[in-house]
Amino acid sequence: MDNKNQHKQPSATGVTLLKKMTEKSDGSLSNAIGHRALSHYSVPAKSLQIDTVVQLARGKNVVLLAGTGFVSEKNAAGFVAINLTKLTFNPAEATKIRHGEYSFVYLSPEIFLNSKLFSSIYFSAEFQSRLALVVVDEAHLIYHWGMVKSTRGKKKTSALGLHQDRGLFRPLYGNLHTNLLARNGAPILLLSATCPPKPLRAIQRNLRMDSANLVTLRGELTRPEIRIIRVFMKGSMALFADLADLYLPISGTPNMKIVPSLIYCNNQRRTGQALEVLANARGTPNDSSKARSLFARRYHSVTGEQDKQDVERDFGEGVFPVITCTMALGLGQNWTRVRSVVHMGRGDPSAICQMIGRCGRDGKPGLAILFVEKTRTNGKNSISQFKAGVDQSDDDCMDALAVTPVCLHIAFAADNL
């Protein structure tokens, strides 16, 4: 059968490819995409990137499971993009978006769901006729937000409830699918560096994605440049005393010599508690209350907007080396100076994998330290408690990460199979 007759031009969306492109075989189309990418970005495209674009050009919905480095900079290629925030989104920019003056529009779930101004654009015939592709980054959070909505956040000690500020979620975000379904036939690209089969199936159902029109592409999810160390906590999780072992007094190691690090805590209160432990370990107990500390500062969803900007700017510029934070810090950040990530307590493997991925972004070695409790109340605390052939719950996966004798790189990779 002639290969070109197998590929029909998707017609629902108002944006279409040239007929001569869609009639190409997959091999010819891949070559054309590779040449076009090289001319735009001046570096060769990865084979997985090309495969993704081929499937999208065929009108397929795509789930791309890959680590960092698979998304290229748009502005550097000459495309016009805008990042919509509460400060930048106004009627003037809305008009530009409606008229197609931006090739890429970035926005948060908050604006996507709650902004009446954006809704007036998104659901307009003019915008829908220009819509070529919908991309959801950190797509695994659709599952998490949906679970938070269904349980109303009651499972505070479960894997899904342990990480406060995870993606700055609101139960309302479980309704993302209602807007994502309205895209005039444009394909959707779901990106994630960690999405096990169970959440993936749930997301597929949530977005009403037909298996016949869905392609899942898997890239390299492990980060071999990052060394992962698991440490069983000697003290109580409530005290965070184990953090004191990480840093010498300031008299022996000045702030400028401290490895740039993110210390993830499972709730907002403990970010301040971690600061106190660290300040005492450094021999500077008053430092924990200083908003402009040159050693460590805190960051969570309730931190003031100006303070958030100051922390992001000063850490990025090397003013101070350590942030104690919740998962409010991370999405949208791409700091290359982070050399170490510390996580306190047991947690959802997919969330921890995301945290770990925030160090070594420049390709140089990074270090991840996971402090875990030896026992969790009502949890599984030994290998013998896990039965072969039995489907694991999210809580089981959390406990398994704390006790497994397997290399943690392999454990994280297996969690996504």
Coordinates of C-alpha atoms in Angstrom, one line a residue:
M1 CA 0.0 0.0 0.0
D2 CA 1.3 3.5 -0.8
N3 CA 2.5 5.0 2.4
K4 CA 1.3 8.5 1.6
N5 CA -2.3 7.3 1.5
Q6 CA -2.1 6.1 5.1
H7 CA -1.6 9.6 6.4
K8 CA -4.6 11.9 6.1
Q9 CA -4.5 15.6 7.0
P10 CA -6.2 16.3 10.3
S11 CA -9.0 18.7 9.5
A12 CA -10.7 19.6 12.8
T13 CA -8.3 22.4 13.8
G14 CA -8.0 25.6 11.8
V15 CA -4.2 25.3 11.5
T16 CA -3.0 22.8 8.9
L17 CA 0.3 21.7 7.5
L18 CA 1.1 21.9 3.9
K19 CA -0.3 19.0 1.9
K20 CA 3.1 18.0 0.6
M21 CA 4.3 17.6 4.2
T22 CA 1.5 15.4 5.4
E23 CA 1.7 13.2 2.4
K24 CA 5.4 12.3 3.1
S25 CA 6.2 9.0 4.6
D26 CA 7.3 8.9 8.3
G27 CA 10.9 8.7 7.3
S28 CA 10.7 11.6 4.8
L29 CA 8.8 13.7 7.2
S30 CA 11.3 13.0 10.0
N31 CA 14.1 14.1 7.7
A32 CA 12.3 17.3 6.8
I33 CA 11.6 18.1 10.5
G34 CA 15.2 17.4 11.4
H35 CA 16.4 19.8 8.7
R36 CA 13.9 22.5 9.7
A37 CA 14.8 22.1 13.4
L38 CA 18.5 22.5 12.6
S39 CA 17.9 25.7 10.6
H40 CA 15.8 27.2 13.5
Y41 CA 17.8 26.1 16.5
S42 CA 21.3 25.6 15.0
V43 CA 21.7 22.3 16.9
P44 CA 20.5 18.9 15.7
A45 CA 17.1 17.7 17.2
K46 CA 17.0 14.6 19.3
S47 CA 15.4 11.6 17.6
L48 CA 12.7 11.5 20.3
Q49 CA 11.9 15.2 19.6
I50 CA 11.5 14.4 15.9
D51 CA 9.4 11.3 16.6
T52 CA 7.1 13.5 18.8
V53 CA 6.6 16.1 16.1
V54 CA 5.9 13.5 13.5
Q55 CA 3.1 12.0 15.6
L56 CA 1.7 15.5 16.3
A57 CA 1.8 16.3 12.6
R58 CA -0.3 13.2 12.0
G59 CA -2.9 14.6 14.4
K60 CA -2.1 12.1 17.2
N61 CA -2.2 13.0 20.9
V62 CA 1.2 12.3 22.5
V63 CA 2.4 11.5 25.9
L64 CA 6.1 12.2 26.1
L65 CA 7.9 10.7 29.1
A66 CA 11.4 12.1 29.2
G67 CA 13.8 13.8 31.5
T68 CA 14.9 17.4 31.2
G69 CA 16.5 18.8 28.0
F70 CA 13.8 17.7 25.5
V71 CA 12.2 21.2 25.2
S72 CA 14.1 23.8 23.2
E73 CA 14.0 27.5 23.7
K74 CA 11.4 29.2 21.6
N75 CA 12.6 32.8 21.6
A76 CA 16.0 31.7 20.4
A77 CA 14.4 30.2 17.3
G78 CA 12.7 33.5 16.4
F79 CA 9.2 32.6 17.7
V80 CA 7.2 35.1 19.7
A81 CA 6.1 33.9 23.1
I82 CA 4.4 35.3 26.2
N83 CA 4.2 34.0 29.7
L84 CA 0.8 35.0 31.2
T85 CA 0.9 36.0 34.9
K86 CA -1.4 38.2 37.0
L87 CA 1.0 41.1 36.3
T88 CA 1.4 40.6 32.5
F89 CA -2.0 39.6 31.5
N90 CA -4.3 42.5 30.6
P91 CA -6.9 43.4 27.9
A92 CA -4.2 44.7 25.6
E93 CA -2.2 41.4 25.7
A94 CA -5.5 39.5 25.4
T95 CA -6.2 41.3 22.1
K96 CA -2.8 40.4 20.8
I97 CA -3.3 36.7 21.7
R98 CA -6.7 36.7 20.1
H99 CA -5.2 38.1 16.9
G100 CA -2.5 35.5 16.8
E101 CA 0.5 37.8 17.5
Y102 CA 2.1 35.2 19.7
S103 CA 3.3 31.8 18.5
F104 CA 3.4 30.4 22.1
V105 CA 1.3 31.3 25.1
Y106 CA 2.4 30.0 28.5
L107 CA 0.0 30.1 31.4
S108 CA -0.7 28.6 34.8
P109 CA -3.7 26.3 35.6
E110 CA -5.0 29.2 37.8
I111 CA -5.3 31.5 34.7
F112 CA -6.4 28.7 32.5
L113 CA -9.4 27.9 34.7
N114 CA -10.2 31.0 36.7
S115 CA -9.5 34.0 34.4
K116 CA -12.6 35.3 32.7
L117 CA -10.5 37.3 30.4
F118 CA -8.6 34.3 29.2
S119 CA -11.8 32.2 28.9
S120 CA -13.2 34.9 26.6
I121 CA -10.2 34.4 24.4
Y122 CA -9.8 30.6 24.6
F123 CA -13.4 29.8 23.8
S124 CA -13.7 32.3 21.0
A125 CA -14.0 31.1 17.4
E126 CA -11.1 33.3 16.3
F127 CA -8.7 31.8 18.9
Q128 CA -9.9 28.2 18.3
S129 CA -9.3 28.6 14.6
R130 CA -5.6 29.5 15.3
L131 CA -5.1 26.8 18.0
A132 CA -2.6 24.3 16.6
L133 CA -1.4 22.4 19.8
V134 CA -2.1 22.3 23.5
V135 CA 0.9 21.3 25.7
V136 CA 0.6 20.3 29.4
D137 CA 3.9 20.3 31.2
E138 CA 4.2 18.3 34.5
A139 CA 1.2 16.3 33.2
H140 CA 1.3 13.9 36.1
L141 CA -0.1 16.7 38.3
I142 CA -3.4 16.3 36.6
Y143 CA -3.7 12.9 38.4
H144 CA -2.6 14.4 41.7
W145 CA -5.0 17.3 41.5
G146 CA -7.8 15.0 40.5
M147 CA -7.1 12.8 43.5
V148 CA -6.9 15.7 45.9
K149 CA -10.3 16.9 44.6
S150 CA -11.9 13.4 45.0
T151 CA -10.5 12.9 48.5
R152 CA -11.0 16.6 49.4
G153 CA -7.5 16.7 50.7
K154 CA -8.3 14.4 53.7
K155 CA -5.4 11.9 53.3
K156 CA -2.8 14.1 54.9
T157 CA -0.5 11.2 55.7
S158 CA -0.8 9.4 52.3
A159 CA 1.6 9.7 49.5
L160 CA -0.7 12.1 47.7
G161 CA -1.2 14.2 50.7
L162 CA 2.2 14.4 52.2
H163 CA 3.6 17.1 49.9
Q164 CA 2.0 20.4 50.8
D165 CA 2.1 23.0 48.0
R166 CA 2.7 20.3 45.4
G167 CA 2.4 22.2 42.2
L168 CA 0.5 24.9 44.2
F169 CA -2.5 22.6 43.8
R170 CA -6.1 23.5 44.4
P171 CA -8.8 20.9 44.3
L172 CA -10.3 23.0 41.6
Y173 CA -7.5 22.0 39.3
G174 CA -9.1 18.6 39.1
N175 CA -11.4 20.3 36.6
L176 CA -8.7 21.0 34.0
H177 CA -10.1 18.4 31.7
T178 CA -13.2 20.4 31.0
N179 CA -11.2 23.2 29.3
L180 CA -8.6 20.8 27.8
L181 CA -11.4 19.0 26.0
A182 CA -12.3 22.2 24.1
R183 CA -9.5 22.5 21.6
N184 CA -11.2 22.2 18.2
G185 CA -9.5 18.9 17.4
A186 CA -6.0 20.2 18.0
P187 CA -3.6 17.5 19.3
I188 CA -2.5 17.6 22.9
L189 CA 1.1 16.9 24.1
L190 CA 1.5 15.7 27.7
L191 CA 5.0 16.1 29.1
S192 CA 6.3 14.4 32.2
A193 CA 9.5 13.1 33.6
T194 CA 7.7 10.8 35.9
C195 CA 4.3 9.3 35.3
P196 CA 3.7 5.6 36.3
P197 CA 1.1 3.5 34.5
K198 CA -1.7 4.0 37.0
P199 CA -1.7 7.9 36.8
L200 CA -1.2 7.7 33.1
R201 CA -4.3 5.6 32.6
A202 CA -6.3 7.9 34.9
I203 CA -5.2 11.0 32.9
Q204 CA -6.2 9.2 29.7
R205 CA -9.7 8.6 31.0
N206 CA -9.9 12.1 32.5
L207 CA -9.1 13.7 29.2
R208 CA -11.3 11.3 27.2
M209 CA -8.3 10.3 25.0
D210 CA -9.0 7.5 22.6
S211 CA -6.3 4.8 22.7
A212 CA -6.4 4.6 18.9
N213 CA -5.3 8.2 18.6
L214 CA -2.8 8.2 21.5
V215 CA 0.9 7.6 21.2
T216 CA 3.2 7.2 24.3
L217 CA 6.9 7.9 23.7
R218 CA 9.4 7.1 26.3
G219 CA 12.8 8.7 26.6
E220 CA 15.6 8.4 29.1
L221 CA 14.1 9.1 32.5
T222 CA 17.2 8.5 34.7
R223 CA 19.8 11.2 35.4
P224 CA 23.1 9.2 35.8
E225 CA 25.0 12.4 36.6
I226 CA 23.0 12.6 39.9
R227 CA 24.1 10.5 42.8
I228 CA 21.2 9.4 45.1
I229 CA 21.9 8.6 48.7
R230 CA 19.2 7.3 51.1
V231 CA 19.8 8.0 54.8
F232 CA 17.7 6.5 57.6
M233 CA 16.9 9.3 60.1
K234 CA 18.4 8.9 63.6
G235 CA 16.1 11.5 65.1
S236 CA 12.4 12.3 65.0
M237 CA 10.8 13.6 61.8
A238 CA 9.2 16.2 64.0
L239 CA 12.6 17.7 65.0
F240 CA 14.5 17.6 61.7
A241 CA 17.7 17.2 63.8
D242 CA 19.4 15.1 61.1
L243 CA 19.8 18.2 59.0
A244 CA 22.4 19.5 61.4
D245 CA 24.8 16.8 60.1
L246 CA 24.9 18.4 56.7
Y247 CA 26.7 21.6 57.5
L248 CA 29.8 22.6 59.5
P249 CA 29.9 25.8 61.7
I250 CA 30.4 29.0 59.7
S251 CA 33.8 29.3 61.2
G252 CA 34.9 26.3 59.3
T253 CA 32.9 26.7 56.1
P254 CA 31.9 30.3 55.1
N255 CA 28.6 30.8 53.3
M256 CA 30.3 31.3 49.9
K257 CA 31.7 27.8 50.1
I258 CA 28.4 26.0 50.8
V259 CA 27.1 23.8 48.0
P260 CA 24.0 25.5 46.4
S261 CA 21.1 23.3 47.7
L262 CA 17.3 23.0 47.9
I263 CA 16.0 21.3 51.1
Y264 CA 12.4 20.1 50.5
C265 CA 10.1 19.8 53.5
N266 CA 6.6 18.3 53.4
N267 CA 4.8 21.4 54.8
Q268 CA 5.2 25.1 55.2
R269 CA 5.8 25.1 58.9
R270 CA 8.7 22.8 58.6
T271 CA 10.6 25.1 56.2
G272 CA 11.0 27.5 59.2
Q273 CA 11.9 24.6 61.5
A274 CA 14.6 23.5 59.1
L275 CA 16.0 27.1 59.1
E276 CA 16.3 27.0 62.9
V277 CA 18.1 23.6 62.8
L278 CA 20.5 24.8 60.1
A279 CA 21.2 28.1 61.9
N280 CA 22.1 26.3 65.1
A281 CA 24.3 23.9 63.3
R282 CA 26.2 26.8 61.7
G283 CA 26.6 28.5 65.1
T284 CA 24.4 31.5 64.0
P285 CA 21.1 30.9 65.8
N286 CA 19.7 34.4 65.0
D287 CA 20.2 33.8 61.3
S288 CA 17.0 31.8 60.9
S289 CA 14.8 34.9 61.5
K290 CA 16.7 37.1 59.0
A291 CA 14.7 37.7 55.8
R292 CA 17.9 38.6 53.9
S293 CA 20.1 35.8 55.4
L294 CA 23.2 35.1 53.4
F295 CA 23.1 31.4 54.2
A296 CA 19.5 30.1 54.0
R297 CA 16.0 31.4 53.3
R298 CA 12.5 29.7 53.1
Y299 CA 10.0 29.5 50.2
H300 CA 6.4 28.2 50.2
S301 CA 3.1 29.1 48.7
V302 CA 2.2 31.6 51.4
T303 CA 5.5 33.4 51.1
G304 CA 4.8 37.0 50.0
E305 CA 5.1 37.6 46.2
Q306 CA 7.9 40.1 46.7
D307 CA 9.8 37.8 49.0
K308 CA 9.4 35.0 46.5
Q309 CA 10.9 37.2 43.7
D310 CA 13.8 38.2 46.0
V311 CA 14.5 34.6 46.9
E312 CA 14.4 33.5 43.3
R313 CA 16.6 36.4 42.1
D314 CA 19.2 36.3 45.0
F315 CA 19.6 32.5 44.9
G316 CA 20.0 32.6 41.1
E317 CA 22.6 35.3 41.4
G318 CA 24.5 33.4 44.1
V319 CA 23.8 35.8 47.0
F320 CA 23.0 32.8 49.3
P321 CA 23.3 29.0 48.9
V322 CA 20.4 27.2 50.6
I323 CA 16.6 27.3 50.3
T324 CA 14.3 25.4 52.6
C325 CA 11.1 24.9 50.6
T326 CA 7.9 23.0 49.8
M327 CA 7.0 22.0 46.3
A328 CA 5.8 25.5 45.7
L329 CA 9.4 26.0 44.5
G330 CA 10.3 24.1 41.4
L331 CA 7.7 24.4 38.6
G332 CA 9.1 26.8 36.0
Q333 CA 12.6 27.0 37.6
N334 CA 15.6 25.9 35.7
W335 CA 18.5 26.9 37.9
T336 CA 21.8 25.5 36.7
R337 CA 23.7 26.3 40.0
V338 CA 21.7 23.8 42.1
R339 CA 24.2 21.0 43.0
S340 CA 22.3 19.2 45.7
V341 CA 18.7 18.4 46.6
V342 CA 17.7 17.2 50.1
H343 CA 14.3 15.6 50.9
M344 CA 13.0 15.1 54.4
G345 CA 10.8 12.1 55.1
R346 CA 9.0 9.5 53.0
G347 CA 7.1 10.8 50.0
D348 CA 5.5 10.0 46.7
P349 CA 8.3 8.7 44.4
S350 CA 7.0 10.7 41.4
A351 CA 7.2 13.9 43.5
I352 CA 10.7 13.1 44.9
C353 CA 11.9 12.3 41.3
Q354 CA 10.8 15.8 40.3
M355 CA 12.7 17.3 43.2
I356 CA 15.8 15.3 42.5
G357 CA 15.7 16.5 38.8
R358 CA 16.2 20.1 39.9
C359 CA 19.9 19.6 40.6
G360 CA 22.6 19.1 38.0
R361 CA 20.6 20.9 35.3
D362 CA 23.9 21.9 33.7
G363 CA 24.9 18.3 33.1
K364 CA 27.5 18.4 35.9
P365 CA 27.3 16.0 38.8
G366 CA 24.6 16.5 41.4
L367 CA 23.8 15.0 44.8
A368 CA 20.4 13.9 46.1
I369 CA 20.0 13.0 49.8
L370 CA 16.8 11.3 50.9
F371 CA 16.3 11.3 54.7
V372 CA 13.6 8.7 55.4
E373 CA 12.0 7.4 58.6
K374 CA 12.7 3.8 59.5
T375 CA 9.1 3.3 60.3
R376 CA 5.8 4.9 59.2
T377 CA 2.7 4.4 61.3
N378 CA 0.3 2.0 59.5
G379 CA 2.8 1.8 56.7
K380 CA 4.9 -1.0 55.3
N381 CA 8.4 -0.9 56.9
S382 CA 10.0 -4.1 55.7
I383 CA 10.4 -6.0 52.4
S384 CA 8.5 -9.0 53.7
Q385 CA 5.3 -6.8 53.9
F386 CA 5.2 -6.5 50.1
K387 CA 3.5 -9.3 48.2
A388 CA 4.6 -10.3 44.7
G389 CA 1.9 -10.0 42.0
V390 CA -0.2 -7.6 44.0
D391 CA -0.9 -4.1 42.6
Q392 CA 0.8 -1.5 44.7
S393 CA -1.1 1.6 45.9
D394 CA 0.5 5.1 45.9
D395 CA 1.2 4.6 49.6
D396 CA 2.9 1.2 48.9
C397 CA 5.2 2.9 46.3
M398 CA 6.1 5.5 48.9
D399 CA 7.0 2.9 51.5
A400 CA 8.8 0.7 49.0
L401 CA 11.1 3.6 48.1
A402 CA 12.1 3.9 51.7
V403 CA 13.0 0.2 52.2
T404 CA 14.0 -1.2 48.8
P405 CA 17.6 -2.7 48.5
V406 CA 17.5 -1.9 44.8
C407 CA 19.6 0.9 43.3
L408 CA 17.4 4.0 43.6
H409 CA 18.0 5.0 39.9
I410 CA 16.6 1.6 38.9
A411 CA 13.8 1.9 41.4
F412 CA 12.7 5.3 40.0
A413 CA 12.9 4.0 36.4
A414 CA 10.9 0.9 37.2
D415 CA 8.2 3.0 38.9
N416 CA 7.4 4.4 35.4
L417 CA 7.2 1.1 33.6

